[in-house]
mmCIF file of C-alpha atoms in Angstrom:
data_model
loop_
_atom_site.group_PDB
_atom_site.id
_atom_site.type_symbol
_atom_site.label_atom_id
_atom_site.label_comp_id
_atom_site.label_asym_id
_atom_site.label_seq_id
_atom_site.Cartn_x
_atom_site.Cartn_y
_atom_site.Cartn_z
ATOM 1 C CA MET J 19 7.368 25.144 -1.269
ATOM 2 C CA VAL J 20 6.428 24.675 2.347
ATOM 3 C CA ALA J 21 8.518 27.582 3.412
ATOM 4 C CA THR J 22 6.825 29.761 0.733
ATOM 5 C CA LEU J 23 3.410 28.598 1.990
ATOM 6 C CA ARG J 24 4.333 29.390 5.605
ATOM 7 C CA THR J 25 5.404 32.889 4.720
ATOM 8 C CA MET J 26 2.098 33.496 2.679
ATOM 9 C CA ALA J 27 0.105 32.157 5.696
ATOM 10 C CA GLU J 28 1.797 34.537 8.294
ATOM 11 C CA GLY J 29 -0.932 36.382 10.146
ATOM 12 C CA GLN J 30 -3.412 33.556 9.842
ATOM 13 C CA PRO J 31 -4.817 32.308 13.208
ATOM 14 C CA LEU J 32 -3.100 29.130 14.424
ATOM 15 C CA ASP J 33 -6.413 27.201 14.293
ATOM 16 C CA SER J 34 -6.821 28.043 10.558
ATOM 17 C CA GLU J 35 -7.156 25.293 8.128
ATOM 18 C CA VAL J 36 -4.293 26.629 6.094
ATOM 19 C CA TRP J 37 -1.840 25.484 8.870
ATOM 20 C CA THR J 38 -3.263 21.930 8.869
ATOM 21 C CA GLU J 39 -2.702 21.810 5.082
ATOM 22 C CA ILE J 40 0.872 23.206 5.432
ATOM 23 C CA GLU J 41 1.703 20.651 8.094
ATOM 24 C CA TYR J 42 0.357 17.841 5.886
ATOM 25 C CA LEU J 43 2.642 19.097 3.080
ATOM 26 C CA ASN J 44 5.539 19.321 5.462
ATOM 27 C CA LYS J 45 5.059 15.817 6.715
ATOM 28 C CA HIS J 46 4.740 14.286 3.316
ATOM 29 C CA GLU J 47 7.303 16.441 1.486
ATOM 30 C CA PRO J 48 9.711 13.578 0.879
ATOM 31 C CA HIS J 49 6.910 11.857 -1.109
ATOM 32 C CA LEU J 50 6.146 14.881 -3.239
ATOM 33 C CA ARG J 51 9.599 15.315 -4.943
ATOM 34 C CA TYR J 52 8.195 15.198 -8.402
ATOM 35 C CA ASP J 53 11.153 16.914 -10.003
ATOM 36 C CA TRP J 54 13.432 14.040 -8.419
ATOM 37 C CA PHE J 55 10.997 11.323 -9.542
ATOM 38 C CA GLY J 56 10.569 12.691 -13.017
ATOM 39 C CA TYR J 57 14.291 13.066 -13.523
ATOM 40 C CA ARG J 58 14.785 9.373 -12.690
ATOM 41 C CA GLY J 59 11.850 8.330 -14.925
ATOM 42 C CA ARG J 60 9.571 7.341 -12.253
ATOM 43 C CA PRO J 61 5.850 7.393 -13.103
ATOM 44 C CA LEU J 62 4.161 10.564 -11.662
ATOM 45 C CA GLY J 63 0.516 9.706 -12.376
ATOM 46 C CA SER J 64 -1.848 7.048 -11.087
ATOM 47 C CA GLY J 65 -2.497 5.564 -14.443
ATOM 48 C CA ALA J 66 -0.472 2.459 -13.873
ATOM 49 C CA VAL J 67 -1.994 1.760 -10.606
ATOM 50 C CA GLU J 68 -5.533 2.366 -11.945
ATOM 51 C CA SER J 69 -4.905 0.101 -14.989
ATOM 52 C CA ALA J 70 -3.695 -2.669 -12.566
ATOM 53 C CA ILE J 71 -6.801 -2.312 -10.446
ATOM 54 C CA ARG J 72 -8.981 -2.676 -13.642
ATOM 55 C CA ARG J 73 -7.035 -5.622 -15.003
ATOM 56 C CA VAL J 74 -6.115 -7.576 -11.921
ATOM 57 C CA ILE J 75 -8.722 -6.802 -9.276
ATOM 58 C CA ASN J 76 -11.861 -5.938 -11.161
ATOM 59 C CA LEU J 77 -11.521 -8.758 -13.751
ATOM 60 C CA ARG J 78 -10.876 -11.382 -11.000
ATOM 61 C CA LEU J 79 -13.238 -10.261 -8.374
ATOM 62 C CA LYS J 80 -16.175 -8.843 -10.384
ATOM 63 C CA GLY J 81 -16.764 -11.367 -13.040
ATOM 64 C CA ASN J 82 -20.223 -12.865 -13.867
ATOM 65 C CA GLY J 83 -21.483 -15.049 -11.055
ATOM 66 C CA ILE J 84 -18.548 -14.065 -8.683
ATOM 67 C CA SER J 85 -19.417 -12.917 -5.146
ATOM 68 C CA TRP J 86 -16.751 -12.180 -2.465
ATOM 69 C CA LYS J 87 -16.848 -11.229 1.022
ATOM 70 C CA GLU J 88 -14.710 -8.074 1.372
ATOM 71 C CA GLU J 89 -12.347 -9.749 3.978
ATOM 72 C CA ASN J 90 -11.945 -12.841 1.712
ATOM 73 C CA ALA J 91 -11.242 -10.876 -1.422
ATOM 74 C CA GLU J 92 -8.566 -8.869 0.463
ATOM 75 C CA ALA J 93 -6.896 -12.045 1.827
ATOM 76 C CA MET J 94 -6.913 -13.562 -1.691
ATOM 77 C CA LEU J 95 -5.141 -10.442 -3.074
ATOM 78 C CA VAL J 96 -2.601 -10.413 -0.295
ATOM 79 C CA LEU J 97 -1.799 -14.039 -1.084
ATOM 80 C CA ARG J 98 -1.503 -13.373 -4.820
ATOM 81 C CA ALA J 99 0.791 -10.461 -4.119
ATOM 82 C CA ALA J 100 2.934 -12.802 -1.954
ATOM 83 C CA VAL J 101 3.351 -15.147 -4.779
ATOM 84 C CA LEU J 102 4.179 -12.559 -7.363
ATOM 85 C CA THR J 103 6.701 -10.844 -5.120
ATOM 86 C CA GLY J 104 8.473 -14.022 -4.096
ATOM 87 C CA ARG J 105 7.286 -13.703 -0.471
ATOM 88 C CA TRP J 106 5.070 -16.792 -0.343
ATOM 89 C CA GLU J 107 7.367 -18.658 1.991
ATOM 90 C CA GLU J 108 7.746 -15.620 4.389
ATOM 91 C CA THR J 109 4.007 -15.063 4.285
ATOM 92 C CA MET J 110 3.373 -18.688 5.163
ATOM 93 C CA GLU J 111 5.918 -18.713 7.899
ATOM 94 C CA ARG J 112 4.337 -15.650 9.542
ATOM 95 C CA THR J 113 0.890 -17.144 9.296
ATOM 96 C CA GLN J 114 2.013 -20.530 10.680
ATOM 97 C CA ALA J 115 3.901 -18.767 13.495
ATOM 98 C CA ALA J 116 0.700 -16.713 14.372
ATOM 99 C CA MET J 117 -1.506 -19.768 14.263
ATOM 100 C CA ALA J 118 0.991 -21.713 16.588
ATOM 101 C CA ARG J 119 0.856 -18.878 19.042
ATOM 102 C CA ASP J 120 -2.764 -18.684 18.910
ATOM 103 C CA ARG J 121 -3.961 -22.268 18.427
ATOM 104 C CA ARG J 122 -7.596 -21.161 18.012
ATOM 105 C CA ARG J 123 -9.775 -23.144 15.563
ATOM 106 C CA ASP J 124 -11.740 -20.018 14.730
ATOM 107 C CA TRP J 125 -8.786 -18.054 13.584
ATOM 108 C CA GLN J 126 -9.285 -15.604 10.755
ATOM 109 C CA TRP J 127 -6.838 -13.547 8.762
ATOM 110 C CA ALA J 128 -6.952 -9.812 9.659
ATOM 111 C CA ALA J 129 -5.686 -7.212 7.261
ATOM 112 C CA PRO J 130 -3.157 -4.666 8.686
ATOM 113 C CA ASP J 131 -4.496 -1.277 9.586
ATOM 114 C CA ILE J 132 -2.955 0.516 6.586
ATOM 115 C CA GLU J 133 -4.796 3.727 7.342
ATOM 116 C CA ALA J 134 -3.276 3.814 10.805
ATOM 117 C CA GLU J 135 0.204 3.090 9.524
ATOM 118 C CA LEU J 136 -0.091 5.820 6.860
ATOM 119 C CA ASN J 137 -1.285 8.290 9.451
ATOM 120 C CA SER J 138 1.378 7.424 11.989
ATOM 121 C CA ASP J 139 4.585 9.456 12.583
ATOM 122 C CA ALA J 140 6.756 6.355 11.607
ATOM 123 C CA VAL J 141 9.226 6.784 8.879
ATOM 124 C CA ILE J 142 8.321 4.846 5.773
ATOM 125 C CA LYS J 143 11.281 3.013 4.218
ATOM 126 C CA PRO J 144 11.310 1.898 0.720
ATOM 127 C CA PRO J 145 10.760 -1.796 0.239
ATOM 128 C CA MET J 146 13.556 -4.164 0.112
ATOM 129 C CA ALA J 147 14.387 -5.781 -3.317
ATOM 130 C CA GLN J 148 12.805 -9.201 -3.667
ATOM 131 C CA PRO J 149 14.155 -12.156 -5.514
ATOM 132 C CA GLU J 150 12.662 -12.681 -8.947
ATOM 133 C CA PRO J 151 9.758 -15.112 -8.722
ATOM 134 C CA SER J 152 9.837 -18.277 -10.855
ATOM 135 C CA GLU J 153 7.957 -18.420 -14.079
ATOM 136 C CA GLN J 154 5.798 -21.212 -12.712
ATOM 137 C CA SER J 155 4.791 -19.052 -9.720
ATOM 138 C CA GLU J 156 3.811 -16.159 -11.969
ATOM 139 C CA ALA J 157 1.867 -18.376 -14.298
ATOM 140 C CA ILE J 158 -0.228 -19.820 -11.362
ATOM 141 C CA ALA J 159 -0.843 -16.345 -9.657
ATOM 142 C CA ALA J 160 -1.565 -14.554 -12.964
#
């Protein structure tokens, strides 16, 4: 597809917006293989994610009388995800190591810069398989 677009864009000035769009598609082409994902039964739409946001995030963070600071809500969701993916111990070890290095009493959790990571040229590898969480962990986090 990118090759076809490049052919169609021939003759356009190099500073034309079309080249920016083509380079975006070229950079993200491995993530746009809908035929491959569809063949393997992977979901192609955003419905599952949107449903999870509605059911998990909105119901837990936007209830009556509930008020969160943005950074606290994000930290809580990261901790919940750590429990559900079986990464609680790993998360706590990283946090304790960071606190031991720093030793400040005013330490606050800082979210990773997701936007910078997504915009970088670094290759995004698929996540490693995690061990199944125990039923007790799921019940507590859910």
